[in-house]
XYZ file of C-alpha atoms in Angstrom:
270
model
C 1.275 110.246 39.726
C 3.834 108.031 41.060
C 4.646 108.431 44.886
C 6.687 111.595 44.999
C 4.531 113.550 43.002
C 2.110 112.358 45.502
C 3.965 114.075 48.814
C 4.616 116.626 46.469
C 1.112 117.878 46.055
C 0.532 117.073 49.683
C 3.379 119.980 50.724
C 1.862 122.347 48.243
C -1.481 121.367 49.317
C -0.184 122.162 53.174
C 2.280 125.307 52.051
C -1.506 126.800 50.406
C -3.472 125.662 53.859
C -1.081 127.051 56.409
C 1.816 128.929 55.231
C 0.285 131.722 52.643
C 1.531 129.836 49.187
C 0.001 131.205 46.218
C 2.285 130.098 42.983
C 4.610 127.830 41.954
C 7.870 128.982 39.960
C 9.716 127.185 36.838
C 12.197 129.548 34.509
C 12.928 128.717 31.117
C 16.012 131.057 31.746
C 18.421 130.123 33.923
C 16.957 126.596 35.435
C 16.389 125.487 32.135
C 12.775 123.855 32.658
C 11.862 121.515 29.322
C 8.591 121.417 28.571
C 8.218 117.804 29.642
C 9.382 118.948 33.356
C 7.305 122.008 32.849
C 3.877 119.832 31.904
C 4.733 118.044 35.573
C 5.297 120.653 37.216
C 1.946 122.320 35.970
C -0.148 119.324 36.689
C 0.684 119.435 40.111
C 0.149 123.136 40.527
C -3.151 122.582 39.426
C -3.930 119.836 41.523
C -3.173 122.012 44.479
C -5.390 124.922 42.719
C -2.219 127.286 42.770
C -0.894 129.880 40.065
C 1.787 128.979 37.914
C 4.995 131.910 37.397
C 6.993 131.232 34.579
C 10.257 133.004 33.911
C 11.053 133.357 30.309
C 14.218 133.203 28.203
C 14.421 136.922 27.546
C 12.933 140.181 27.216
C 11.840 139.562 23.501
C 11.303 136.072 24.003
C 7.978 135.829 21.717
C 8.148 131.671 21.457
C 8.372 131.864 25.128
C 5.398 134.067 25.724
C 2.876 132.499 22.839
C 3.659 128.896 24.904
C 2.428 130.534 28.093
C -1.382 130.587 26.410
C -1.029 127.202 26.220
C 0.337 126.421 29.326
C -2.205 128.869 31.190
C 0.487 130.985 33.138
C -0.832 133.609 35.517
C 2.887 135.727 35.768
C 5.260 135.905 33.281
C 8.607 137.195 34.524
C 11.487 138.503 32.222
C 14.880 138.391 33.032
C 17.682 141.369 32.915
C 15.724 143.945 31.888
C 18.094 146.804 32.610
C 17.242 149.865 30.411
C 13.987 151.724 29.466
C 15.007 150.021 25.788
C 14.896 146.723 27.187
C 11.844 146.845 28.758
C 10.473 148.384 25.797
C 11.045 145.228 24.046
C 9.132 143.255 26.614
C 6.322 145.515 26.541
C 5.807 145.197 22.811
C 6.475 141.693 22.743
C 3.559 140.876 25.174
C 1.160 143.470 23.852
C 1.766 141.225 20.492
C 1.259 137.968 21.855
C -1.383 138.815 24.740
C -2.767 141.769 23.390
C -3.302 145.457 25.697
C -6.284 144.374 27.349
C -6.176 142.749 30.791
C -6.525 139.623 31.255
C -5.633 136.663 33.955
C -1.435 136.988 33.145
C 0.361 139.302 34.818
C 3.692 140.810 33.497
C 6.625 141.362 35.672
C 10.376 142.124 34.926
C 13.542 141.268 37.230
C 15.627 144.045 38.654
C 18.638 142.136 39.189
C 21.602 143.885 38.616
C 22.865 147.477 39.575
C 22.522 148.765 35.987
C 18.994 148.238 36.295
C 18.721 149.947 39.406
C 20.515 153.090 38.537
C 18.278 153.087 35.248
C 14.963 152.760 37.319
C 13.901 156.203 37.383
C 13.623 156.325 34.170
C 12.313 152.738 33.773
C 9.239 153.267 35.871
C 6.862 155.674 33.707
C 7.089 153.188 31.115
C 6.484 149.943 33.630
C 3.280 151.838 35.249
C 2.017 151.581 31.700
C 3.341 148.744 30.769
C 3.824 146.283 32.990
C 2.152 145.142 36.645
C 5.563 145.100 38.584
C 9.149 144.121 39.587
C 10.774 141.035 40.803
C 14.006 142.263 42.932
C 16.646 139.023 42.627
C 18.711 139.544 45.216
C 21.095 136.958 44.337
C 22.393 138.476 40.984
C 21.879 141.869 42.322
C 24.454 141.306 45.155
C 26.571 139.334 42.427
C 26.487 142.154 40.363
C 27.830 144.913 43.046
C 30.974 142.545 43.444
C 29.719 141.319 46.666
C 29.491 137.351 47.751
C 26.389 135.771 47.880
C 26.692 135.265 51.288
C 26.264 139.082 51.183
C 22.425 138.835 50.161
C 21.360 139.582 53.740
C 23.108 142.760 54.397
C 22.286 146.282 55.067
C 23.105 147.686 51.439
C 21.140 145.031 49.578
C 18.319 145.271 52.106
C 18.814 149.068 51.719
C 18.038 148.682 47.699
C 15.173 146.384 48.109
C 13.363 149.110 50.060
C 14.301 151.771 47.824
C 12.743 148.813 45.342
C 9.677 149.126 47.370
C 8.915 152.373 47.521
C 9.391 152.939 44.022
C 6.855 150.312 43.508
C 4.498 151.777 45.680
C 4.518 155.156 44.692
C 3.689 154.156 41.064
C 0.943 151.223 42.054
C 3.545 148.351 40.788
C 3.491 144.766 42.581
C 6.868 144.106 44.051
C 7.975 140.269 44.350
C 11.115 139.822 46.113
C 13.334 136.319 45.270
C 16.818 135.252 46.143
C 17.870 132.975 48.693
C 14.639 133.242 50.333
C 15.421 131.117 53.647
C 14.536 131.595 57.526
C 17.540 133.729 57.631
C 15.735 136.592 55.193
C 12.807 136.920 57.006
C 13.916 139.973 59.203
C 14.933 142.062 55.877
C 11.750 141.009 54.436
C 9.710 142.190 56.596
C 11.643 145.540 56.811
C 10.891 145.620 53.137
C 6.880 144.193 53.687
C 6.184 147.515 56.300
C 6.325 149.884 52.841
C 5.191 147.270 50.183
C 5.847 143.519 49.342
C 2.980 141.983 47.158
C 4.986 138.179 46.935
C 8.017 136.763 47.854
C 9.608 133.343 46.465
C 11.826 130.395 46.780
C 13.175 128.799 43.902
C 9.595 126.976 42.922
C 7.629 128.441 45.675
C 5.765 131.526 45.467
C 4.080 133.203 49.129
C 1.692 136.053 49.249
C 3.414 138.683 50.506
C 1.354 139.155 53.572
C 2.720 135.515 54.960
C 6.295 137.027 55.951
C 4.593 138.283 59.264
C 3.263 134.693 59.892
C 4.424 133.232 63.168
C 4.524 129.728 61.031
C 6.704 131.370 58.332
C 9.878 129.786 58.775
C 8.054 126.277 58.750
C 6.424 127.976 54.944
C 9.944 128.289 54.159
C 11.544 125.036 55.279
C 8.158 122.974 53.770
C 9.265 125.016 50.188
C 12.623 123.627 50.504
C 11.378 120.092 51.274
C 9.004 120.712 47.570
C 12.250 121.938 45.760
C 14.325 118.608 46.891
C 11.322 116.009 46.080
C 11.075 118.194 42.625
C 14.803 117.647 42.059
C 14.697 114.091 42.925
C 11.522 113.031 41.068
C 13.788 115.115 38.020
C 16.702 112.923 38.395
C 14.340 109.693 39.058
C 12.719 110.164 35.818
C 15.430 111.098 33.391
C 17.265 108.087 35.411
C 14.633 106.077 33.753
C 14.619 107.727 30.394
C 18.825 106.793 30.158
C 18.147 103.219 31.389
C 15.409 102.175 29.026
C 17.582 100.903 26.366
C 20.394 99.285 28.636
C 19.660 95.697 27.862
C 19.437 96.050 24.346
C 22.715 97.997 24.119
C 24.490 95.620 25.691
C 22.870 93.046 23.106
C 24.269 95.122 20.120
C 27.759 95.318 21.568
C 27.519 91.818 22.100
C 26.654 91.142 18.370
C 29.093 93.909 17.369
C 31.912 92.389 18.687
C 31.117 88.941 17.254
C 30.488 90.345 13.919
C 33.728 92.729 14.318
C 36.254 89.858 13.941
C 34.232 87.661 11.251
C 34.103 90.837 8.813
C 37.951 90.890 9.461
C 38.636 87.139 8.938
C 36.894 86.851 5.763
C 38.445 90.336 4.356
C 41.557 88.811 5.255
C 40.686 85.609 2.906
């Protein structure tokens, strides 16, 4: 571990000690992880004896879901699952590669848009069955009713996470709430926490619900942010490296391209 990683595993050691952390986050989907980024990111979550929550590619993303086996992933999340069809196609698709029984990975879909919302009642019989619960992005949810993202904090989206959340806990299903998670969300996550809120998450950082009440919270949230910008600069550090490696010898073969350039020339020219 080089000495980034090292302060890295220090603030996820302190965000488990004294702000309620419980997971760390990396999506295939939308952030793109590679698996070399992923492998990092895992070795430090273990380190710091934390879960690991993977969002996949899709709702039928079988590649996706065998790698999580390998990569020991306690919740798998799929993305825009918006129909009782869709989610369907999740459920079989992790039945295949995890099999029915129980075991240590969980199974979650994102509600993120206002199809998916409007389809929920008719989503949920099949979730109770089939999955352990819903992750509410409230980015792409507030996105998706036309509204900026500065929006994410206002009374209508709060207003849907709650009806989120008592959905959730009328049918027994975990509800993780994500999106812009920063000091200025606590308020509407706690309105949402009173009826039920099982986790809530940053970009890579995932808190047990139960921390939103903390008096320390906001210093959770700011020591998550601190994580995400050593994780983006470690990224940048090491494929810096990777795109460096073979500097000096390009410059050598330029050099010996452009002498041999104008000899080839020359002696064509003879």
């Amino acid at each position: 571990m080089n000495v980034l990683e090292r302060k890295m595993l220090d603030a996820l050691k302190m965000g488990r000690d004294e702000f309620g952390v419980v997971a760390v986050k990396a999506e295939f989907e939308a952030e793109g992880t590679r698996p070399d980024e992923f492998l990092r990111l895992l070795e430090l979550t273990q380190r710091a004896d934390l879960k690991v929550a993977l969002k996949i590619g899709g709702c039928e993303a079988v590649s996706d879901l065998l790698s999580t086996h390998l990569y020991g992933v306690d919740y798998v999340i799929a993305p825009m699952v918006e129909t009782r069809y869709a989610l369907s196609k999740f459920v079989d698709a992790h039945r295949k590669t995890h099999g029915r029984e129980p075991g240590r990975t969980q199974f979650l879909f994102n509600l993120e848009t206002e199809t998916t919302l409007r389809n929920l009642h008719d989503m949920l019989p099949l979730a109770k069955e089939g999955v352990d619960g819903i992750v509410f992005g409230r980015v792409d949810f507030t996105l998706s009713r036309g509204l900026p993202r500065t929006a994410i904090n206002d009374r209508e989206i709060t207003d849907a996470v709650v009806a989120v959340a008592k959905a959730c806990l009328a049918t027994d299903l975990e509800l993780v709430v994500g999106g812009s998670v920063t000091a200025d969300a606590v308020d509407a996550l706690r309105e949402v926490a009173a009826i039920r809120l099982d986790r809530f998450e940053t970009r890579k950082i995932v808190f047990d619900g139960a921390a939103i009440n903390s008096h320390t919270i906001k210093a959770g949230i700011a020591n998550a942010a601190e994580f995400e910008l050593m994780w983006l600069q470690n990224k940048r550090s090491f494929y810096q490296r990777i795109a460096d490696e073979d500097v000096a010898r390009i410059d050598m073969m330029q050099s010996r391209a452009r002498h041999f350039v104008p000899q080839t020339r020359m002696a064509a020219a003879g």
